[in-house]
CSV table of C-alpha atoms in Angstrom, one decimal:
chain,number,residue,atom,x,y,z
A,29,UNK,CA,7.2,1.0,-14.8
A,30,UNK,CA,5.4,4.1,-14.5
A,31,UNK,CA,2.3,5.3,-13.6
A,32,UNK,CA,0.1,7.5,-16.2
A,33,UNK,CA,-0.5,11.3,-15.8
A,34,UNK,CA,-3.9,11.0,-14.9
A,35,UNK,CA,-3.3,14.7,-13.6
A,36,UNK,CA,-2.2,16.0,-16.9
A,37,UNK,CA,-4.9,13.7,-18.4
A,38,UNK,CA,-7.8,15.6,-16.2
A,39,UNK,CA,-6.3,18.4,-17.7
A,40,UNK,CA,-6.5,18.3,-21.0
A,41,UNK,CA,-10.2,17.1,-20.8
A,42,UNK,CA,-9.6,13.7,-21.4
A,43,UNK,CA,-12.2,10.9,-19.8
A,44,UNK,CA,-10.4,9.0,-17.4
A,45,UNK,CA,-11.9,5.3,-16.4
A,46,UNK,CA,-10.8,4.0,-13.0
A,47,UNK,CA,-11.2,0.2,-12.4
A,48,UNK,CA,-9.0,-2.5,-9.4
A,49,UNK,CA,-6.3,-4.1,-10.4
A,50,UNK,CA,-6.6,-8.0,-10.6
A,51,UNK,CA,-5.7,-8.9,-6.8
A,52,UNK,CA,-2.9,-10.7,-7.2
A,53,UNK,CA,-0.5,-7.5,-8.4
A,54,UNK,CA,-2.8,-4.6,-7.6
A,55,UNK,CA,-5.6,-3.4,-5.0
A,56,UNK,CA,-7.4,-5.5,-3.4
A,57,UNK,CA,-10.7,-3.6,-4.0
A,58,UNK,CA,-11.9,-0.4,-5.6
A,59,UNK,CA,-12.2,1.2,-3.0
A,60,UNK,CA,-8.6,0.6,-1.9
A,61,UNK,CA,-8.1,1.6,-6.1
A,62,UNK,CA,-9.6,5.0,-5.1
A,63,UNK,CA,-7.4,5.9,-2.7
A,64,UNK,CA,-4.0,4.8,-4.5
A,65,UNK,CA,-5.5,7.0,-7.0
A,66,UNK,CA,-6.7,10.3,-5.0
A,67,UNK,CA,-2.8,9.9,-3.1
A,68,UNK,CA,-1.2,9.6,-6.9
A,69,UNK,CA,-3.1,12.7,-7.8
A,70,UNK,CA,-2.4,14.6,-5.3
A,71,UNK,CA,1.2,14.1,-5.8
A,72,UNK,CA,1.3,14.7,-9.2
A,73,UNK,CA,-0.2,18.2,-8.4
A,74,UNK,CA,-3.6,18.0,-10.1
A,75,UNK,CA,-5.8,21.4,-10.3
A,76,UNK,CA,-8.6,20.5,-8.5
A,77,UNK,CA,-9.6,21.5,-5.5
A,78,UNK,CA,-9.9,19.0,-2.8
A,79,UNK,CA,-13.7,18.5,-3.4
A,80,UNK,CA,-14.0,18.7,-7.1
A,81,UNK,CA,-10.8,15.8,-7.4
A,82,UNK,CA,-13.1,14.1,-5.0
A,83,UNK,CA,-16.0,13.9,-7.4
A,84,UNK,CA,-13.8,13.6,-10.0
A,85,UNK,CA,-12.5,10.6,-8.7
A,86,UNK,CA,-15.7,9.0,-8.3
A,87,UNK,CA,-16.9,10.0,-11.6
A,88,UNK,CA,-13.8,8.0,-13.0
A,89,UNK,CA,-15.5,4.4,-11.4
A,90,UNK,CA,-18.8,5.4,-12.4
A,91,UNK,CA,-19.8,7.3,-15.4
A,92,UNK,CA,-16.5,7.9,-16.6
A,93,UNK,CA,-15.5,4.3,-16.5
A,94,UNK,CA,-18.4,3.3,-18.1
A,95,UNK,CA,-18.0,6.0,-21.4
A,96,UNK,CA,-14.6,4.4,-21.6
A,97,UNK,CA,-15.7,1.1,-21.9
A,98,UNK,CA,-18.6,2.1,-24.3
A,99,UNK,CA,-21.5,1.5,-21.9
A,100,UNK,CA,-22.2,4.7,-21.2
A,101,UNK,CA,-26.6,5.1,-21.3
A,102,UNK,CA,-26.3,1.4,-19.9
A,103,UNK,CA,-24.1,1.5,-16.8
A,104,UNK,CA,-22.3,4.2,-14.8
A,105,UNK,CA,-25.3,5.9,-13.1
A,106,UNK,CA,-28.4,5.6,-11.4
A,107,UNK,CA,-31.4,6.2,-14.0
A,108,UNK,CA,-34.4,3.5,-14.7
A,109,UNK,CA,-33.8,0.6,-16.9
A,110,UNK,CA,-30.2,1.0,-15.8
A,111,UNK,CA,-28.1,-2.5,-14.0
A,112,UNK,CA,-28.0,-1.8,-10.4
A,113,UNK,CA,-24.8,-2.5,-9.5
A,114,UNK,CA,-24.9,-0.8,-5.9
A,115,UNK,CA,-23.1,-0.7,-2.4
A,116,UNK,CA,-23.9,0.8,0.4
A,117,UNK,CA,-21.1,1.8,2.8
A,118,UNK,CA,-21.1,3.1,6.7
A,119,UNK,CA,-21.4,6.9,7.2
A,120,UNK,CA,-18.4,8.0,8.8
A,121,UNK,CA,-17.8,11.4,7.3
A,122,UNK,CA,-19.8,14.5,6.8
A,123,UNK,CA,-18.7,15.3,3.0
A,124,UNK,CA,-20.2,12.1,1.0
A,125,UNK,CA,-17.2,12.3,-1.3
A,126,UNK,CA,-14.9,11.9,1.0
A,127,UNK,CA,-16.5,9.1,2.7
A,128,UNK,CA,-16.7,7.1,-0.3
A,129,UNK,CA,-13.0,8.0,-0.9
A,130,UNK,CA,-12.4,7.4,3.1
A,131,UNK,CA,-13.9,4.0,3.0
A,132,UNK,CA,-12.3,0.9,3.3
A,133,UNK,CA,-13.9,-2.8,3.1
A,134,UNK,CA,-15.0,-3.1,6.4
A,135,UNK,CA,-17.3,0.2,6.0
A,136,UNK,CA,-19.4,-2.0,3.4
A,137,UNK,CA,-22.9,-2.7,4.3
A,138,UNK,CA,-24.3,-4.2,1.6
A,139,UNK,CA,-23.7,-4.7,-2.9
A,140,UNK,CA,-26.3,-5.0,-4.8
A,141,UNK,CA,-25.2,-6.7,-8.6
A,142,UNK,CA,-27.6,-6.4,-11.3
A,143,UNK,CA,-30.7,-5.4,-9.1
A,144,UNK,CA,-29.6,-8.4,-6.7
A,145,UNK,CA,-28.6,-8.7,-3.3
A,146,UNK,CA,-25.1,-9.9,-3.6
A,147,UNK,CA,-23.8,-9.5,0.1
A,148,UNK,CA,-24.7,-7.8,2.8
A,149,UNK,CA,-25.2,-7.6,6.7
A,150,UNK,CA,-27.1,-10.5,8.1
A,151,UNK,CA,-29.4,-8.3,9.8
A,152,UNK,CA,-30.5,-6.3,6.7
A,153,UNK,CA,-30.4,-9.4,4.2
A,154,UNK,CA,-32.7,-11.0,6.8
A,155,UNK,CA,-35.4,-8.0,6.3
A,156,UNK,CA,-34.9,-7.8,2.5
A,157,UNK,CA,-35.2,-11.4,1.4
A,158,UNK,CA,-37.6,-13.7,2.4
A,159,UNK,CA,-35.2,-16.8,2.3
A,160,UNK,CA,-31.4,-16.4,3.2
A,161,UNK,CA,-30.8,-20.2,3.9
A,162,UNK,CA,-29.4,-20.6,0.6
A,163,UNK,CA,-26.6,-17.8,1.5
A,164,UNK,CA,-23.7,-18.3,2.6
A,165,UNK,CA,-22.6,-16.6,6.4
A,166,UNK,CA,-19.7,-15.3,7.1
A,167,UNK,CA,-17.5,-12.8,9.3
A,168,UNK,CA,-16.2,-10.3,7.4
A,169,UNK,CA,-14.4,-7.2,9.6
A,170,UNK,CA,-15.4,-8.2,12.7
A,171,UNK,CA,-19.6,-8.4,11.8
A,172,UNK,CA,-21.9,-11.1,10.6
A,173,UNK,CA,-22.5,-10.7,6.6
A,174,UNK,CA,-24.2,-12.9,4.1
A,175,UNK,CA,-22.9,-13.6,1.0
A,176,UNK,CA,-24.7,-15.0,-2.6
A,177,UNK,CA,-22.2,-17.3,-3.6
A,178,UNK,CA,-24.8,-18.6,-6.4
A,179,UNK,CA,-23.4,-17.0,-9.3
A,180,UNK,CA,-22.5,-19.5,-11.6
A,181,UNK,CA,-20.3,-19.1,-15.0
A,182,UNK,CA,-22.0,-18.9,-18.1
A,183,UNK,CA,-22.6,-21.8,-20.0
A,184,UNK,CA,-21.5,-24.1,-17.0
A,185,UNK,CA,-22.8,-27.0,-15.8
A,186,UNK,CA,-21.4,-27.6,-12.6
A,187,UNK,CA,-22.6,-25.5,-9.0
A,188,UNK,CA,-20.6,-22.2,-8.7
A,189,UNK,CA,-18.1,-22.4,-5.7
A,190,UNK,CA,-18.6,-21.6,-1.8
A,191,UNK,CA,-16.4,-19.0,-0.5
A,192,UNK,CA,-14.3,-21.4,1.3
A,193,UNK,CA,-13.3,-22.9,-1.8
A,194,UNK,CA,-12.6,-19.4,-3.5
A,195,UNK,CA,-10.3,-18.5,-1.4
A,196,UNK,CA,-8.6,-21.5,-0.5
A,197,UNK,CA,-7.8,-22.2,-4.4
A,198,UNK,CA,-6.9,-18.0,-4.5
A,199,UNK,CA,-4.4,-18.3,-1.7
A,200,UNK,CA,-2.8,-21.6,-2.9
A,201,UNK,CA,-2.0,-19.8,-6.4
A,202,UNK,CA,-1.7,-16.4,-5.3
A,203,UNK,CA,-0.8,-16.9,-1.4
A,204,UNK,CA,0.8,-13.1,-1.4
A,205,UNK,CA,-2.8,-11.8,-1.9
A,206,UNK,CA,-3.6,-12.2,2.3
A,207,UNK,CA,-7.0,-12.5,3.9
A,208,UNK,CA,-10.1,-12.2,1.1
A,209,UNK,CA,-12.0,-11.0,4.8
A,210,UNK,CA,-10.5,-9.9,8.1
């Protein structure tokens, strides 16, 4: 019923991992995880200046979060032979950090997941691949976005699900959870 001391946490020294809650109880994103997280630190007083808790904080979903789960030298930065797990968000805000931090879902241009182009704006998934007819469209915040929906579970057999049916068998079990896109 509590949340940990991240603040005391930072420090003491101790590597702190950030990741989003599962959506039916928690955030619905990371990003939205980010900002529970820079609000809870700041009210538990860290000593940090505003821009340092702002690198911090994305050092916690990147490297950090990776040391913690043991993957550090495989995940958690951008270095060769390293998974490209990538998004690319609207530039709102001078200060990078804080635009990351400011960000919300609608601000997301395009992920990249393992090297590949996972979603994305129409327009720019258009220019990068040379076939999007096997993607599924959509309208997510108000612009056009194309989504790779052909991720299937290991060691299934059957076709991994459309959107449509994602969130349709989301909301029936978890209908508190609102819109999966606005």
């Amino acid at each position: 019923g509590e949340t940990t001391s991240a603040a005391r946490a930072l420090e003491l020294g101790i590597t702190v991992g950030l990741g989003a809650d599962w959506l039916p109880s928690g955030s619905q994103s990371l990003l939205a995880e980010l900002s529970v997280a820079r609000r809870e630190l700041q009210r538990q007083k860290v000593e940090l200046s505003p821009g340092q808790l702002n690198k911090r904080l994305l050092e916690m979903v990147t490297t950090d979060a990776a040391k913690v789960a043991g993957l550090d030298g495989k995940l958690g930065e951008i270095a060769k032979g390293r998974v490209a797990d990538l998004v690319v968000l609207e530039r709102h805000l001078e200060d990078p950090w804080d635009n990351v931090l400011t960000a919300g879902p609608a601000w997301v241009q395009l992920v990249t997941i393992g090297g590949d182009l996972a979603y994305g704006r129409s327009d720019w998934m258009d220019d990068l691949l040379a076939d999007t007819t096997e993607l599924e469209p959509l309208v997510a915040w108000g612009k056009r976005m194309l989504l790779d929906t052909s991720y299937a579970a290991a060691g299934s057999d059957s076709p991994p699900p459309r959107l449509k049916e994602i969130r349709e068998r989301l909301l029936g079990r978890y209908p508190q959870t609102g819109p999966i896109f606005a």
